[in-house]
Coordinates of C-alpha atoms in Angstrom, one line a residue:
X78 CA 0.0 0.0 0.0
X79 CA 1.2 3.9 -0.9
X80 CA 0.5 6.9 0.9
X81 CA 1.1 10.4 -0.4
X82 CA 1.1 13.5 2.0
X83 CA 1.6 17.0 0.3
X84 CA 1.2 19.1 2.8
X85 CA 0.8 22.1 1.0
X86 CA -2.2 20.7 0.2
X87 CA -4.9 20.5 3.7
X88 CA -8.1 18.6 3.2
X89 CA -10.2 21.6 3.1
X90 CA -9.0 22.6 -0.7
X91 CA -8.6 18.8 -2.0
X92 CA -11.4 17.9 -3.6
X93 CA -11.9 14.7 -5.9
X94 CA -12.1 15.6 -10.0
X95 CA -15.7 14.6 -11.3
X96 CA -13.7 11.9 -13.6
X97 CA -12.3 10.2 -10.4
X98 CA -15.7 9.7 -8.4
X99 CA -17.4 6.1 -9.0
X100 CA -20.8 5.3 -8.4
X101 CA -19.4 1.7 -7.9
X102 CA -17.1 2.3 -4.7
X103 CA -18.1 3.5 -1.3
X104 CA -17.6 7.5 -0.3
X105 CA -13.9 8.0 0.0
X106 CA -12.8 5.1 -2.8
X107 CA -11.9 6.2 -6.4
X108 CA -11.0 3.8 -9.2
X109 CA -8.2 5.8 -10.6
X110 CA -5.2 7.4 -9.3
X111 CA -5.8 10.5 -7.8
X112 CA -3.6 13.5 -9.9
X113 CA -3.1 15.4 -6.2
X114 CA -3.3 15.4 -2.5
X115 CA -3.3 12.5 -0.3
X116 CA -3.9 8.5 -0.8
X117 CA -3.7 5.5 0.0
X118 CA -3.7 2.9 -2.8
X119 CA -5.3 -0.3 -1.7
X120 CA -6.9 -3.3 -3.4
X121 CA -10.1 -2.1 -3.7
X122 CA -8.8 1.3 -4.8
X123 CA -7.5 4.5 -4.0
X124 CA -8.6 5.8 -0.6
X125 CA -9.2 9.7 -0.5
X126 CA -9.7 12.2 1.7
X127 CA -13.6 12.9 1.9
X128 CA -15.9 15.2 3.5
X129 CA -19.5 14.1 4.3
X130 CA -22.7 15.8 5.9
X131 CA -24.3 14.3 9.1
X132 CA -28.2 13.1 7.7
X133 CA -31.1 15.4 8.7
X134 CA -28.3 18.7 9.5
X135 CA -26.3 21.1 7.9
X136 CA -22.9 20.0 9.3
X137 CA -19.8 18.7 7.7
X138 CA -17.1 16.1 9.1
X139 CA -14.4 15.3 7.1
X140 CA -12.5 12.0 7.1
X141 CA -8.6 11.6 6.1
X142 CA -6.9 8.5 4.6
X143 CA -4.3 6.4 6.8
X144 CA -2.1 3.8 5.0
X145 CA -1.7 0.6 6.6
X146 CA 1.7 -0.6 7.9
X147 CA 3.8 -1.2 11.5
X148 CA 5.1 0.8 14.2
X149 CA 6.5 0.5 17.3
X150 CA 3.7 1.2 19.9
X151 CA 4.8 3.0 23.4
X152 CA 8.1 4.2 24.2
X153 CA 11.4 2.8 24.4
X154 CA 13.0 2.3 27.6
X155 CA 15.4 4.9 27.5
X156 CA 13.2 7.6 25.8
X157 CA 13.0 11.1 28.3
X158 CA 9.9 11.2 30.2
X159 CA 9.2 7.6 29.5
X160 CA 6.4 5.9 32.3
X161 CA 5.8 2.6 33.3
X162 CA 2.9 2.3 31.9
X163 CA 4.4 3.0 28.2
X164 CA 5.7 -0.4 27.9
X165 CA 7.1 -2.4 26.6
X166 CA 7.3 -1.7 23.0
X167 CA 5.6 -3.8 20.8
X168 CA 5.7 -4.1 16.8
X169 CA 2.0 -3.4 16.1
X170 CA 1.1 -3.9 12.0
X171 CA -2.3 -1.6 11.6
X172 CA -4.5 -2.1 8.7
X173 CA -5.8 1.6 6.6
X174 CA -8.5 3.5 7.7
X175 CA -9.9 6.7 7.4
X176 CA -9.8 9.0 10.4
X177 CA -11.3 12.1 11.3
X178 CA -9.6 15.3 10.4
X179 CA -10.4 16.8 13.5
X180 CA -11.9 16.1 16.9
X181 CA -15.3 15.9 17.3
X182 CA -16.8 19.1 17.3
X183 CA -20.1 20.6 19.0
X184 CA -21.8 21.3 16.4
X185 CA -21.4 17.6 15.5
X186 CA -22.3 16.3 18.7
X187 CA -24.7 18.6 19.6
X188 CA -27.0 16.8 16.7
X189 CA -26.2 13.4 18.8
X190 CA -27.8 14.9 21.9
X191 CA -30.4 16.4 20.0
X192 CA -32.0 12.7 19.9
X193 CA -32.3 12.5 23.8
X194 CA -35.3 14.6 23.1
X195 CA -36.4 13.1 19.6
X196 CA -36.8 10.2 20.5
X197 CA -38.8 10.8 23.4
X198 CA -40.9 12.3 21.1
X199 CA -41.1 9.4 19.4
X200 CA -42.4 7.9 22.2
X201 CA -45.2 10.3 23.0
X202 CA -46.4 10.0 19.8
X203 CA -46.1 6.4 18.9
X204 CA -43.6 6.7 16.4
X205 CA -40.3 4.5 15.3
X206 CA -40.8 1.9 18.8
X207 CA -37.8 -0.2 19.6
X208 CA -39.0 -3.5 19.5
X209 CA -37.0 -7.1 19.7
X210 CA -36.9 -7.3 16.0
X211 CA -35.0 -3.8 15.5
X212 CA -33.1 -3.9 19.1
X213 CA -30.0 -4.0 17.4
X214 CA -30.6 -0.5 15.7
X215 CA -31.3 0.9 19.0
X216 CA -29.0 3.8 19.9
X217 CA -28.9 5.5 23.3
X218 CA -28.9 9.4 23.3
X219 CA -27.2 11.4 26.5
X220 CA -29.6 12.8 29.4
X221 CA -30.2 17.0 29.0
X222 CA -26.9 18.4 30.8
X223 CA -28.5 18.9 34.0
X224 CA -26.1 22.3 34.4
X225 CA -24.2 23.3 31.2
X226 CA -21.7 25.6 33.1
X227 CA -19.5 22.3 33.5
X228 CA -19.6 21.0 30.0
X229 CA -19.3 24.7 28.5
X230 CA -16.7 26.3 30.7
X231 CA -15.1 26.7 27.5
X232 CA -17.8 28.0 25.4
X233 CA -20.1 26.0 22.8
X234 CA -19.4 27.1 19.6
X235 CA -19.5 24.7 16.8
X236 CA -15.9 24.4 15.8
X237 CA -15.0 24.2 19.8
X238 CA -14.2 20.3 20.6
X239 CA -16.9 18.4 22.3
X240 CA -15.8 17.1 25.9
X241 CA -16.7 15.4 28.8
X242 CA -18.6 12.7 27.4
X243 CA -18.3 9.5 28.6
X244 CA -16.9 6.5 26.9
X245 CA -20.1 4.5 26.2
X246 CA -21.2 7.8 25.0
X247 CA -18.9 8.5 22.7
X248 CA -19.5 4.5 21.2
X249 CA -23.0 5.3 20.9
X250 CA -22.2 8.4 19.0
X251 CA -20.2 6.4 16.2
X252 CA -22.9 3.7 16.1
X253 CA -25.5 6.4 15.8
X254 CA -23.6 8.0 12.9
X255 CA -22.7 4.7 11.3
X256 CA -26.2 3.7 11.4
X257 CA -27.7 7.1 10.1
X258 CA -24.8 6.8 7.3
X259 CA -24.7 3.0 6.7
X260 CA -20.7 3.9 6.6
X261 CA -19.0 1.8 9.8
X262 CA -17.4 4.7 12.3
X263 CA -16.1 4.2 15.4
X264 CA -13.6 4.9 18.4
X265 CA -10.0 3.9 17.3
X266 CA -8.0 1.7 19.0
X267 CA -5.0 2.8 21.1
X268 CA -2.7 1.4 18.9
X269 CA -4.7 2.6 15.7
X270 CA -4.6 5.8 17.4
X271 CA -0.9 6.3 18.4
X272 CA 0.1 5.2 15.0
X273 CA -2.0 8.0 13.0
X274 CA -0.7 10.4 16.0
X275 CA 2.7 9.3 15.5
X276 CA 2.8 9.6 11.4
X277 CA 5.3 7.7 10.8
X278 CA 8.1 9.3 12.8
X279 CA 9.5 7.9 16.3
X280 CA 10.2 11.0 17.6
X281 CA 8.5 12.0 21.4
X282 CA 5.9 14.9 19.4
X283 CA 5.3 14.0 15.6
X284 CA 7.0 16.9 14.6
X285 CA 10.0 15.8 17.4
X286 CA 11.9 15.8 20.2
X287 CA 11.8 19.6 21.2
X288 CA 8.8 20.6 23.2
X289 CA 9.4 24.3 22.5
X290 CA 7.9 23.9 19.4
X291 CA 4.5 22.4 20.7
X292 CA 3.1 26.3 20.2
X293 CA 2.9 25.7 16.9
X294 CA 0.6 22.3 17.4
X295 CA -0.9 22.2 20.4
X296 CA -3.3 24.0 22.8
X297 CA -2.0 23.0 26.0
X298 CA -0.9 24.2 30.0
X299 CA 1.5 27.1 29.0
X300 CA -0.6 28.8 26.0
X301 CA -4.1 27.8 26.1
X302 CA -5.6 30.0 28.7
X303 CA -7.2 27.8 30.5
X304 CA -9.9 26.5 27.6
X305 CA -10.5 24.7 24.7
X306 CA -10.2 26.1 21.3
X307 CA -11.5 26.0 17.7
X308 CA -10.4 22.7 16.4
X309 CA -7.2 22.7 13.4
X310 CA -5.9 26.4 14.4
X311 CA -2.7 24.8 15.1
X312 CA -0.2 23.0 12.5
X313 CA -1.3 19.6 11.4
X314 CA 0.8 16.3 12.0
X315 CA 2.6 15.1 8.6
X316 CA -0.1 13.1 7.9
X317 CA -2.6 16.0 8.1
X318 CA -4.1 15.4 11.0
X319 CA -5.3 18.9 13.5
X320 CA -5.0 18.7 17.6
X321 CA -3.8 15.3 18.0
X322 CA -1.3 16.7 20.7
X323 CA -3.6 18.8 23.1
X324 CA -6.8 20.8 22.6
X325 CA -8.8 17.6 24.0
X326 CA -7.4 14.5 25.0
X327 CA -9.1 11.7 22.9
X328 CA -11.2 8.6 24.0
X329 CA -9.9 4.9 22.5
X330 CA -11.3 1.5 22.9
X331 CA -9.4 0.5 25.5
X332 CA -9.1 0.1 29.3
X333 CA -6.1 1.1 30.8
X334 CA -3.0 -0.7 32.4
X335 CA -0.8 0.4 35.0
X336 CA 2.0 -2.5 33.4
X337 CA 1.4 -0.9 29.7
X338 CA 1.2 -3.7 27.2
X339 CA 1.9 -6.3 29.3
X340 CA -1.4 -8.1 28.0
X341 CA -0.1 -7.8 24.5
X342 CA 1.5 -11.6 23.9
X343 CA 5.2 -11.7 22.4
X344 CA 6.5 -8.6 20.9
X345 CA 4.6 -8.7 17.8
X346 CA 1.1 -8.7 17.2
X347 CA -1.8 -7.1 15.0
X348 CA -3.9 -3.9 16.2
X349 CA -6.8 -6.2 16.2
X350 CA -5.6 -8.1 18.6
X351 CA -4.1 -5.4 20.4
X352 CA -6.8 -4.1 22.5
X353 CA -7.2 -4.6 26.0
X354 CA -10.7 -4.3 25.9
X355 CA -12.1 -2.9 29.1
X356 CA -13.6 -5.4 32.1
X357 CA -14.6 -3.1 34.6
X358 CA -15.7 0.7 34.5
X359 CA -12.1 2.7 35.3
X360 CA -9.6 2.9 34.3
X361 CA -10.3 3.5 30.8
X362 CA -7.4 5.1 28.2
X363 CA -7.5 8.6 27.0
X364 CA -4.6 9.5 24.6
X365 CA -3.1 13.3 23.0
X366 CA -3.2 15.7 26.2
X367 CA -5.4 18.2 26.2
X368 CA -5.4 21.9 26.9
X369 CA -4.6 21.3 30.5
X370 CA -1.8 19.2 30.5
X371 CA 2.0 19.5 30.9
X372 CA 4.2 19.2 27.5
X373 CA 5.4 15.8 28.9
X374 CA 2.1 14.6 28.7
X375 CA 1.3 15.6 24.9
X376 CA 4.2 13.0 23.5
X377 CA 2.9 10.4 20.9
X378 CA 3.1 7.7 23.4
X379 CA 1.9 9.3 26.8
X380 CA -1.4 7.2 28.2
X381 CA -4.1 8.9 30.7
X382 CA -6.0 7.5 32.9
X383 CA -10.0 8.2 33.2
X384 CA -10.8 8.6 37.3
X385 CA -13.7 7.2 38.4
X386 CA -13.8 9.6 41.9
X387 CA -11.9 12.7 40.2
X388 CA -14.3 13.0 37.1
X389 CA -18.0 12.2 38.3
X390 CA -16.9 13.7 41.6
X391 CA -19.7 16.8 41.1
X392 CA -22.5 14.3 39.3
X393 CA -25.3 14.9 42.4
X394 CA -27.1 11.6 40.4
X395 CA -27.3 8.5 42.0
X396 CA -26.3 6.1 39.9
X397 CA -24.0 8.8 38.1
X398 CA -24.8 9.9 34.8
X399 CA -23.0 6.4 32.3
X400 CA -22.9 9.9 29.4
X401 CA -21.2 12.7 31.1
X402 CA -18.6 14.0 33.2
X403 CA -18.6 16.6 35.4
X404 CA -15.4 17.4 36.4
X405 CA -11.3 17.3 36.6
X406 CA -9.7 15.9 33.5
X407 CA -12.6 14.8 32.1
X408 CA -13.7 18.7 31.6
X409 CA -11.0 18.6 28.9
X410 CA -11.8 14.6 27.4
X411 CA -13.3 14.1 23.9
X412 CA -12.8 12.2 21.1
X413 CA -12.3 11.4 17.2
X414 CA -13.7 8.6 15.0
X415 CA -12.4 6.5 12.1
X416 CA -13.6 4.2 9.7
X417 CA -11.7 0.7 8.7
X418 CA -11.0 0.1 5.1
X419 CA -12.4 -3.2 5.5
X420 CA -15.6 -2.8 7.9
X421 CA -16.8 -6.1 10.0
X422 CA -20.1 -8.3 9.5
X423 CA -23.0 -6.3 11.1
X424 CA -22.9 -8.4 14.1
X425 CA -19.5 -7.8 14.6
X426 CA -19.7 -4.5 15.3
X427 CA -21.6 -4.3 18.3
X428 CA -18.5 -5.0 20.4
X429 CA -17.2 -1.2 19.4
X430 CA -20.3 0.1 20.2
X431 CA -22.0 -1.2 23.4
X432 CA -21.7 -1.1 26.7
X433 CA -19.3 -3.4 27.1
X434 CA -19.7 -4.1 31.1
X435 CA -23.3 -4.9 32.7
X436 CA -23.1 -1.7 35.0
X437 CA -22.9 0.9 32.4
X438 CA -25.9 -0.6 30.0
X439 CA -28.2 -1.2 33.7
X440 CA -27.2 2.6 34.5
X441 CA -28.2 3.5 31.3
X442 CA -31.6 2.2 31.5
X443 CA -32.5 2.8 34.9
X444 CA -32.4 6.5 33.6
X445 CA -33.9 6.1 30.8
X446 CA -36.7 3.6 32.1
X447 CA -36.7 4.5 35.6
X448 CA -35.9 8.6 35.8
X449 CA -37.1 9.5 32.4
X450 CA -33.5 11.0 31.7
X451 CA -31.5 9.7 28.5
X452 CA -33.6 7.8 25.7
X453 CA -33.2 5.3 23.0
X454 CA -34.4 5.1 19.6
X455 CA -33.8 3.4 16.5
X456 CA -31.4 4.6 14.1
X457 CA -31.3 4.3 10.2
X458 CA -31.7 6.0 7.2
X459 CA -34.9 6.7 7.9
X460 CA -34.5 9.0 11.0
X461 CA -34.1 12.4 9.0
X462 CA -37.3 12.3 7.4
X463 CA -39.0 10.7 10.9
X464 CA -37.9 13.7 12.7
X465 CA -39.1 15.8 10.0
X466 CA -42.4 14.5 10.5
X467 CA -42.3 14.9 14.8
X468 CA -41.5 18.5 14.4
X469 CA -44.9 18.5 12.1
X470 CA -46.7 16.5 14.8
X471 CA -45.4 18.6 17.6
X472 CA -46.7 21.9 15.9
X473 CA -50.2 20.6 14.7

């Protein structure tokens, strides 16, 4: 597989010549060659850089291609600043995928939590149930923020990251979009997700080994001013990616370990088999730094911790909300998606969505069942024209 990166040329003016687009190949596959800007060339075609719209909106994500190959995940042992928890290094081969140019934004996620209240109203008015034949379409949507000021410290505008989500929310986020696309999107793995970060290089930031020049990449502790900002205003990595050092720190699939990648067996292995998938609600991994972290803690490799008493510890709710945070790190926590080249059977994909322990699904419907907070619809192609019709219903 080939990837070309001119970076003189950002996603935002790349756009695909009439000629190249095929009816035949999913968005983001060309037949031909591409005669500029980045690709991947794979066996079912040229992956592209592509931007789509989120169904029933007005708002744009765009998605990046990353060429498959093998890195060295974590850090050596004598690398500066090296923790425990960053080892040992393993030789991880990663299959291509597209990933998202930028964090998830709020005006991207914002259209997620707008279903809390849809499909309630679906509910009310009889509309779209959730039934044992279309269960497996059923997507939960985050409770109403019971007090914004927490998750908006930093303002709400639409470019602005989205934070403080949980886990499981973010999941339910990619399966909403996947479903509402019929395009596979989810969380990436940590491996998947140092490797993009990383872009090839070995280096402690992908653009080196000299923190002075993170103000050129990164929103973090020394220049950020104590907030978020605008996602891609910093320097991209060389494979085009915004804000993967700072801004947000970004949720992966997988649970964290004080011994690094210890459950990783021999010294070699695939990203699919890579995952330590989580067992038990904390520690979970969040990767990049955000906005309120120390330079040390913005290198390629550095692992965070989610903190089950730091970042509910102002959640009044009992059982705490399984969608939102409410304080510590998690006030600067969000997340990216990608999409595999090579998506897995429908049933597959569950595991990359759920709720992956019993406590956070039962959480999630005692709210929703029990304290009318949260709700769950069904998602599919459908769903733009269904809410079309509620807002109809609701002003008749």
């Amino acid at each position: 597989m080939r990837f070309v990166a001119i970076l003189s040329l950002v996603f935002a003016v790349f756009t695909i010549a009439p000629s190249l687009r095929s009816e035949e190949l999913p968005l983001g596959l060309v037949k031909d060659k591409p005669a500029e800007g980045p690709y991947v060339e794979t066996d079912q075609g040229f992956m592209v850089p592509y931007e789509a719209t989120i169904p029933g909106g007005d708002v744009k994500y765009q998605m990046l291609p990353i060429p498959g190959g093998t890195f060295k995940l974590g850090s050596p042992a004598d690398e500066a600043k090296r923790e425990k928890s960053e080892g040992p290094q393993v030789e991880i081969a990663v299959e291509p995928f597209w990933m998202g140019v930028y964090e998830i934004t709020w005006g991207e996620y914002k259209q997620y939590m707008d279903m809390c209240d849809a499909f309630s109203g679906f509910q009310t008015h009889k509309m779209r149930p959730v039934t044992d034949e279309n269960k497996l379409d059923a997507v939960t949507a985050p409770s109403n923020l019971y007090d914004p000021t927490f998750t908006f410290q930093s303002g709400s505008h639409p470019r602005q990251p989205a934070l403080s989500m949980s886990q499981f929310a973010a999941k339910q986020y990619t399966k909403w979009l996947s479903l509402l696309t019929s395009r596979f999107y989810r969380l990436p793995s940590e491996a998947e997700w140092e490797y993009a970060a990383r872009a090839g290089t070995t280096t402690a930031y992908s653009f080196g080994d000299d923190a002075d020049k993170l103000d050129d990449y990164a929103w973090y502790f020394d220049n950020a001013d104590d907030r978020t900002h605008k996602v891609g205003e910093k320097k991209p990595n060389p494979w085009g990616l915004y804000d993967m050092h700072g801004n947000v720190a970004e949720w992966v699939l997988d649970a964290y370990n004080e011994d690094g990648y210890t459950h990783i067996k021999g010294d070699k292995a695939k990203a699919s088999d890579a995952v330590n998938w989580p067992t038990k609600l904390f520690p979970r991994v969040v990767r990049g730094g955000s906005w309120d972290f120390d330079p040390e803690q913005l290198r390629s490799a550095y692992r965070h911790p989610s903190s089950d008493d730091e970042w509910r510890s102002e959640d009044p709710n009992f059982p705490q909300s399984p969608w939102w945070f409410t304080s510590g790190d998690a006030l600067g926590v969000g997340f990216r998606i990608i999409r595999p080249l090579s998506a897995p059977a429908r049933a597959d994909r569950e595991k990359y969505w759920k709720a992956d322990i019993p406590l956070i699904q039962d959480d999630a419907d005692n709210r929703i069942d029990n304290e009318g907070r949260g709700s769950r619809g069904v998602v599919d192609g459908t769903l733009p024209a269904a809410l079309k019709e509620l807002a109809e219903k609701k002003q008749g």
